[in-house]
Coordinates of C-alpha atoms in Angstrom, one line a residue:
X1 CA 0.0 0.0 0.0
X2 CA 1.5 3.4 -1.0
X3 CA 2.5 5.9 1.6
X4 CA -0.1 8.7 1.9
X5 CA 0.7 12.0 0.2
X6 CA -1.1 15.3 0.8
X7 CA -1.0 18.7 -0.9
X8 CA -2.0 22.1 0.3
X9 CA -3.1 24.5 -2.4
X10 CA -3.2 28.1 -1.2
X11 CA -4.1 31.2 -3.2
X12 CA -1.4 33.9 -3.0
X13 CA -2.7 37.2 -1.4
X14 CA -6.2 36.0 -2.3
X15 CA -8.2 39.2 -1.8
X16 CA -5.6 41.3 -3.6
X17 CA -5.3 38.7 -6.4
X18 CA -9.1 38.8 -6.9
X19 CA -9.0 42.6 -7.4
X20 CA -6.2 42.2 -9.9
X21 CA -7.9 39.6 -12.1
X22 CA -10.1 42.3 -13.7
X23 CA -7.6 45.1 -13.3
X24 CA -4.5 44.0 -15.3
X25 CA -3.2 47.6 -14.9
X26 CA -2.5 46.8 -11.2
X27 CA -0.4 43.7 -12.0
X28 CA 2.7 45.2 -10.2
X29 CA 0.9 47.8 -8.1
X30 CA 0.9 47.2 -4.3
X31 CA -2.7 46.6 -3.0
X32 CA -4.4 46.4 0.4
X33 CA -8.0 45.3 1.1
X34 CA -9.9 46.9 4.0
X35 CA -12.3 45.4 6.6
X36 CA -16.0 46.2 7.1
X37 CA -16.7 49.9 7.0
X38 CA -13.2 50.5 5.6
X39 CA -11.8 50.2 9.1
X40 CA -8.4 48.5 8.9
X41 CA -6.1 46.5 6.6
X42 CA -7.1 42.8 6.4
X43 CA -5.2 41.7 3.3
X44 CA -2.0 42.9 1.5
X45 CA -0.3 42.0 -1.8
X46 CA 3.3 40.9 -1.6
X47 CA 4.4 44.4 -2.7
X48 CA 2.5 46.1 0.1
X49 CA 3.7 44.0 3.0
X50 CA 7.0 46.0 3.3
X51 CA 5.0 49.2 3.9
X52 CA 1.8 48.3 5.7
X53 CA 1.2 46.2 8.7
X54 CA -1.8 43.8 8.9
X55 CA -4.6 45.3 11.0
X56 CA -3.4 48.9 10.6
X57 CA -6.3 51.4 10.8
X58 CA -7.0 52.8 7.4
X59 CA -7.3 56.4 8.6
X60 CA -3.8 56.2 10.1
X61 CA -2.1 54.7 7.0
X62 CA -3.9 56.6 4.3
X63 CA -1.0 59.1 3.9
X64 CA 1.4 56.2 3.8
X65 CA -0.6 54.5 1.0
X66 CA -0.7 57.6 -1.1
X67 CA 3.1 58.2 -0.6
X68 CA 4.0 54.7 -1.9
X69 CA 1.3 54.4 -4.5
X70 CA -0.6 51.7 -2.7
X71 CA -4.1 51.1 -4.0
X72 CA -6.8 50.4 -1.4
X73 CA -10.1 48.4 -1.9
X74 CA -13.1 47.9 0.2
X75 CA -13.9 44.2 0.9
X76 CA -15.8 42.8 -2.1
X77 CA -17.1 39.5 -0.6
X78 CA -19.4 38.7 -3.5
X79 CA -16.3 38.8 -5.8
X80 CA -14.1 36.8 -3.4
X81 CA -16.7 34.1 -2.8
X82 CA -17.3 33.6 -6.5
X83 CA -13.6 33.5 -7.4
X84 CA -13.0 31.0 -4.6
X85 CA -15.7 28.7 -6.0
X86 CA -14.0 28.9 -9.4
X87 CA -10.6 27.9 -8.0
X88 CA -12.1 25.0 -6.0
X89 CA -13.9 23.7 -9.0
X90 CA -10.7 23.5 -11.0
X91 CA -9.0 21.6 -8.2
X92 CA -12.0 19.2 -7.8
X93 CA -12.0 18.5 -11.5
X94 CA -8.3 17.6 -11.6
X95 CA -7.7 15.9 -8.2
X96 CA -9.4 12.7 -6.8
X97 CA -10.0 14.0 -3.3
X98 CA -10.2 17.6 -2.1
X99 CA -11.0 19.2 1.3
X100 CA -11.9 22.9 1.0
X101 CA -10.2 24.2 4.2
X102 CA -11.0 27.9 3.8
X103 CA -12.0 30.5 1.2
X104 CA -8.5 30.4 -0.3
X105 CA -7.0 27.0 0.8
X106 CA -7.7 23.4 0.0
X107 CA -6.1 20.1 1.0
X108 CA -5.9 17.3 -1.5
X109 CA -4.7 13.7 -1.5
X110 CA -2.2 12.8 -4.1
X111 CA -1.7 9.2 -3.0
X112 CA -1.2 6.9 -6.0
X113 CA -0.9 9.6 -8.6
X114 CA 2.0 9.1 -11.1
X115 CA 5.4 10.6 -10.3
X116 CA 6.9 13.1 -10.3
X117 CA 4.2 14.8 -8.3
X118 CA 5.9 18.2 -8.7
X119 CA 5.1 18.1 -12.4
X120 CA 1.4 17.4 -11.6
X121 CA 1.5 20.3 -9.1
X122 CA 3.0 22.7 -11.6
X123 CA 0.5 21.8 -14.3
X124 CA -2.3 22.3 -11.8
X125 CA -0.9 25.6 -10.7
X126 CA -0.7 26.8 -14.4
X127 CA -4.3 25.6 -15.0
X128 CA -5.7 27.5 -12.0
X129 CA -3.9 30.6 -13.2
X130 CA -5.1 30.2 -16.7
X131 CA -8.8 29.5 -15.9
X132 CA -9.2 31.9 -12.9
X133 CA -6.3 34.4 -13.0
X134 CA -5.4 33.5 -9.4
X135 CA -1.8 32.5 -8.6
X136 CA -1.4 29.6 -6.1
X137 CA 1.3 27.9 -4.1
X138 CA 1.4 24.2 -3.6
X139 CA 3.1 22.2 -0.8
X140 CA 3.4 18.4 -1.0
X141 CA 4.3 16.2 2.0
X142 CA 3.4 12.9 3.8
X143 CA 1.2 14.8 6.3
X144 CA -1.2 17.7 6.3
X145 CA 1.0 19.7 8.8
X146 CA 4.1 19.2 6.7
X147 CA 2.1 20.1 3.5
X148 CA 1.1 23.4 5.2
X149 CA 4.8 24.0 6.0
X150 CA 5.8 23.1 2.4
X151 CA 3.2 25.5 1.1
X152 CA 4.6 28.3 3.3
X153 CA 8.0 27.7 1.8
X154 CA 6.7 27.6 -1.7
X155 CA 5.2 31.0 -1.3
X156 CA 8.1 32.5 0.6
X157 CA 10.7 31.4 -1.9
X158 CA 8.5 31.5 -5.0
X159 CA 11.2 32.5 -7.5
X160 CA 13.5 29.6 -6.4
X161 CA 10.7 27.0 -6.1
X162 CA 8.4 28.0 -8.9
X163 CA 5.6 28.0 -6.3
X164 CA 5.8 24.2 -5.6
X165 CA 7.7 22.5 -2.8
X166 CA 7.8 18.7 -2.1
X167 CA 8.9 17.8 1.4
X168 CA 8.8 14.0 1.1
X169 CA 12.6 13.9 1.0
X170 CA 13.8 13.7 4.7
X171 CA 16.9 15.7 4.2
X172 CA 15.0 18.5 2.5
X173 CA 12.4 18.4 5.2
X174 CA 14.8 18.5 8.1
X175 CA 16.6 21.5 6.5
X176 CA 13.3 23.4 6.4
X177 CA 12.3 22.4 9.9
X178 CA 15.6 23.8 11.3
X179 CA 14.9 27.1 9.5
X180 CA 11.3 27.4 10.7
X181 CA 10.4 29.2 14.0
X182 CA 8.1 27.1 16.1
X183 CA 5.5 29.8 16.0
X184 CA 5.1 29.4 12.3
X185 CA 3.8 25.8 12.6
X186 CA 0.2 25.2 11.8
X187 CA -1.9 25.2 15.0
X188 CA 0.8 26.8 17.2
X189 CA -0.1 30.4 18.0
X190 CA 1.7 33.1 20.0
X191 CA 0.6 31.7 23.4
X192 CA 1.8 28.2 22.7
X193 CA 4.9 29.5 21.0
X194 CA 5.9 31.4 24.2
X195 CA 5.3 28.3 26.3
X196 CA 7.4 26.2 24.0
X197 CA 10.2 28.8 24.0
X198 CA 10.2 28.6 27.8
X199 CA 11.0 24.9 27.3
X200 CA 13.9 25.9 25.0
X201 CA 12.0 24.8 21.9
X202 CA 12.5 27.6 19.4
X203 CA 12.3 25.9 16.0
X204 CA 10.2 23.2 14.3
X205 CA 13.1 20.9 14.3
X206 CA 13.6 21.2 18.1
X207 CA 9.9 20.5 18.5
X208 CA 10.2 17.2 16.5
X209 CA 13.1 16.1 18.9
X210 CA 11.0 16.6 22.0
X211 CA 9.4 13.8 23.9
X212 CA 5.8 13.5 22.6
X213 CA 4.4 12.0 25.8
X214 CA 5.8 14.8 27.9
X215 CA 4.3 17.4 25.5
X216 CA 1.0 15.6 25.5
X217 CA 0.8 15.7 29.3
X218 CA 2.0 19.3 29.5
X219 CA -0.3 20.5 26.6
X220 CA -2.8 18.2 25.0
X221 CA -3.3 15.5 22.4
X222 CA -3.4 18.1 19.6
X223 CA 0.2 19.0 20.3
X224 CA 1.2 15.3 20.2
X225 CA -0.4 15.0 16.8
X226 CA 1.4 18.1 15.6
X227 CA 4.7 16.6 16.6
X228 CA 4.0 13.3 15.0
X229 CA 2.9 14.9 11.8
X230 CA 6.1 17.0 11.7
X231 CA 8.0 13.7 12.0
X232 CA 6.2 12.4 9.0
X233 CA 3.5 10.2 10.6
X234 CA 0.0 11.1 9.4
X235 CA -2.5 11.8 12.2
X236 CA -5.1 13.7 10.2
X237 CA -7.0 12.4 7.2
X238 CA -8.7 14.4 4.5
X239 CA -12.2 15.7 5.6
X240 CA -14.3 15.6 2.4
X241 CA -17.6 15.8 4.2
X242 CA -18.2 19.2 5.8
X243 CA -20.0 18.8 9.1
X244 CA -23.0 21.1 9.5
X245 CA -22.5 24.1 11.7
X246 CA -23.9 24.1 15.2
X247 CA -24.7 27.8 15.1
X248 CA -25.2 30.2 12.3
X249 CA -24.5 33.9 12.8
X250 CA -25.0 37.0 10.7
X251 CA -23.6 40.2 12.1
X252 CA -22.5 43.5 10.7
X253 CA -21.3 46.9 12.0
X254 CA -23.5 49.7 10.7
X255 CA -22.1 52.2 8.2
X256 CA -23.1 54.9 10.6
X257 CA -24.4 55.2 14.1
X258 CA -28.2 54.5 14.3
X259 CA -30.5 55.9 16.9
X260 CA -33.9 55.2 15.5
X261 CA -35.6 51.8 15.6
X262 CA -36.7 51.7 12.0
X263 CA -33.2 51.4 10.3
X264 CA -32.1 48.9 12.9
X265 CA -35.2 46.9 12.2
X266 CA -34.2 46.9 8.5
X267 CA -30.8 45.7 9.4
X268 CA -32.0 42.9 11.7
X269 CA -34.5 41.8 9.0
X270 CA -31.6 41.5 6.5
X271 CA -29.4 39.6 8.9
X272 CA -32.2 37.2 9.8
X273 CA -33.0 36.6 6.2
X274 CA -29.4 35.8 5.3
X275 CA -29.0 33.6 8.4
X276 CA -32.1 31.6 7.3
X277 CA -30.7 31.2 3.8
X278 CA -27.4 29.8 5.3
X279 CA -29.5 27.5 7.5
X280 CA -31.3 26.0 4.4
X281 CA -28.0 25.7 2.5
X282 CA -26.8 23.2 5.1
X283 CA -30.1 21.4 5.4
X284 CA -30.8 22.3 9.0
X285 CA -33.6 23.6 11.1
X286 CA -33.3 25.9 14.2
X287 CA -35.2 26.1 17.4
X288 CA -33.8 29.4 18.8
X289 CA -33.0 32.9 17.5
X290 CA -30.8 35.2 19.5
X291 CA -30.8 38.9 18.7
X292 CA -28.2 41.3 20.2
X293 CA -27.6 45.0 19.8
X294 CA -24.8 47.2 21.0
X295 CA -23.3 50.7 20.8
X296 CA -19.7 51.5 20.0
X297 CA -17.5 50.4 22.8
X298 CA -14.3 52.5 22.3
X299 CA -15.5 56.1 22.1
X300 CA -15.4 57.5 25.7
X301 CA -17.9 60.3 24.8
X302 CA -20.6 57.8 23.8
X303 CA -23.0 56.2 26.2
X304 CA -22.5 52.4 26.4
X305 CA -25.2 49.8 26.0
X306 CA -25.3 46.2 25.0
X307 CA -28.0 43.6 25.3
X308 CA -29.3 40.4 23.7
X309 CA -32.3 38.1 24.0
X310 CA -33.0 34.5 23.1
X311 CA -36.3 33.8 21.3
X312 CA -37.7 30.3 21.2
X313 CA -39.4 29.3 18.0
X314 CA -42.7 27.4 18.1
X315 CA -41.1 24.4 16.3
X316 CA -37.8 23.7 14.5
X317 CA -37.9 25.7 11.2
X318 CA -35.9 27.1 8.3
X319 CA -38.7 29.4 7.2
X320 CA -37.4 33.0 6.7
X321 CA -40.7 34.5 7.7
X322 CA -40.8 32.8 11.2
X323 CA -37.1 33.6 11.8
X324 CA -37.5 37.2 10.9
X325 CA -40.6 37.5 13.0
X326 CA -38.9 36.1 16.0
X327 CA -35.8 38.3 15.5
X328 CA -37.9 41.5 15.3
X329 CA -39.9 40.6 18.4
X330 CA -36.5 40.2 20.2
X331 CA -35.2 43.5 18.8
X332 CA -38.2 45.3 20.2
X333 CA -37.3 44.0 23.7
X334 CA -33.6 44.9 23.6
X335 CA -33.8 48.3 21.9
X336 CA -33.6 51.3 24.2
X337 CA -34.0 54.9 23.1
X338 CA -31.2 57.5 23.6
X339 CA -28.3 55.4 22.4
X340 CA -26.2 55.5 19.2
X341 CA -26.0 51.9 18.0
X342 CA -23.1 50.5 16.1
X343 CA -23.8 46.8 15.5
X344 CA -26.5 44.1 15.6
X345 CA -26.3 40.3 15.4
X346 CA -28.7 37.5 14.6
X347 CA -27.6 34.0 15.8
X348 CA -29.5 30.8 15.0
X349 CA -28.9 28.1 17.5
X350 CA -30.1 24.7 18.7
X351 CA -29.9 23.4 15.2
X352 CA -31.0 20.0 14.0
X353 CA -31.5 18.1 10.8
X354 CA -35.0 17.6 9.3
X355 CA -34.9 13.9 10.4
X356 CA -33.4 14.5 13.9
X357 CA -36.4 15.7 15.8
X358 CA -39.8 14.2 16.9
X359 CA -42.7 16.6 16.8
X360 CA -44.7 17.1 20.0
X361 CA -48.3 15.9 19.6
X362 CA -49.6 18.9 21.6
X363 CA -47.3 21.7 20.2
X364 CA -48.0 23.9 17.2
X365 CA -47.5 22.1 14.0
X366 CA -45.3 23.5 11.2
X367 CA -47.0 24.9 8.1
X368 CA -46.3 22.4 5.3
X369 CA -46.4 25.1 2.5
X370 CA -43.5 26.9 4.1
X371 CA -40.9 24.4 3.0
X372 CA -42.1 24.5 -0.6
X373 CA -42.1 28.3 -0.6
X374 CA -38.6 28.5 0.8
X375 CA -37.3 26.0 -1.8
X376 CA -38.9 28.1 -4.5
X377 CA -37.3 31.3 -3.1
X378 CA -33.9 29.7 -3.0
X379 CA -34.1 28.2 -6.5
X380 CA -35.0 31.6 -8.0
X381 CA -32.2 33.4 -6.2
X382 CA -29.7 30.7 -7.1
X383 CA -30.6 31.0 -10.8
X384 CA -31.1 34.8 -11.1
X385 CA -28.9 36.1 -8.3
X386 CA -29.2 36.7 -4.6
X387 CA -31.9 39.2 -3.7
X388 CA -34.0 38.6 -6.9
X389 CA -36.8 37.4 -4.6
X390 CA -36.8 38.4 -1.0
X391 CA -39.1 39.0 2.0
X392 CA -41.2 42.2 1.6
X393 CA -40.0 43.4 5.0
X394 CA -36.5 44.0 3.5
X395 CA -36.1 47.7 2.8
X396 CA -35.1 49.0 -0.6
X397 CA -32.7 51.5 0.9
X398 CA -30.2 50.6 3.6
X399 CA -29.2 53.5 5.9
X400 CA -27.4 50.9 8.0
X401 CA -25.2 49.5 5.1
X402 CA -21.5 49.3 5.5
X403 CA -19.2 52.0 4.3
X404 CA -17.6 50.8 1.1
X405 CA -16.3 53.9 -0.6
X406 CA -13.5 51.9 -2.4
X407 CA -15.6 49.0 -3.5
X408 CA -14.8 47.4 -6.8
X409 CA -17.5 46.1 -9.2
X410 CA -19.1 42.7 -8.7
X411 CA -17.6 41.6 -12.0
X412 CA -18.7 38.0 -11.8
X413 CA -22.0 38.1 -10.0
X414 CA -23.9 41.1 -11.4
X415 CA -24.7 41.7 -15.0
X416 CA -24.5 45.5 -14.6
X417 CA -20.8 45.1 -13.5
X418 CA -19.7 42.8 -16.4
X419 CA -16.8 44.2 -18.3
X420 CA -17.4 45.1 -21.9
X421 CA -14.6 44.9 -24.5
X422 CA -14.8 47.6 -27.1
X423 CA -13.1 46.8 -30.5
X424 CA -11.3 49.9 -31.9

């Protein structure tokens, strides 16, 4: 039986790369992408990393961006989500087993594929770039943790490696482990890194030389698995089936402070509708809706208030109408006049599958037509675009909407934003 081989395919500076796909004039221009309400830097192209720190407040670095010719964009989640699906579809068409790990990362199993695997990885990298315009790095190794490390090396030394690193060779692997700080290992954050350094474990190589049973007793079984994976023993398999979420949340900061109930009601309606849509996408029902509301917490001149309430539904449901109704009833109870509100949240909890609950003989029975109505609503929106058909409560104008003054067009998800080529 062949030894298992894993690969990690990771998009390079994904948000910035998505912005460049339809703006070839920015191919060598440094780019940063901003968080909700254009608050702080959450993504940087390779060229921008020398000048801008991750998390830097936009209002503080704006002069710096202008001085170095760095272009800023508001987060365009519609574009990023669609480009992610395109990248993953290419991977799933070419590879036998793929685990989508995040919006810009996927693990794949290469066990049994013809050698050399580096050639397959380079062909795959070229195909993703050709079909989507997104550059990727690929790390190959006998474990998922080492594949993550190999990918990090492929992106760090892209010119020397061509964006592909194979760590199956023990000598090559050990050389990289000796060069890698322990805090750069997948799953080891700053807190664990500090504790390991206190034990005189400063590099990934030194971690592999430590006694695994001692580390397990001092930390946990996850640390033991990490060490064994770094040594080349697989402890994690590919997870192709995505487990349904136990909670579904929709939350946004408002584009401006809101004092009146009406615009907050519009926002909570939109959040509840979106959360219900996510609920149906994973085939679940919910029994509880939690609504919370808060003011800004960092301005000393503003009065502070935060509150939330849990609303019990009459029966498990995925019906947007019932979820919105429960959310608005909860909002009426937590809203207080006289405050400037900054954020609201709708959280669906106590989730179950359609087949995982037994109706109570004496409780209110679900409306059978609701399921068919929601299926029709989702089918129309899937075919013609989100928001084509929506609950009548949703306002046409959104005074609460996020500030996105630097938002690029939704090139791939909105007909009005489609690029037009003019022949001259």
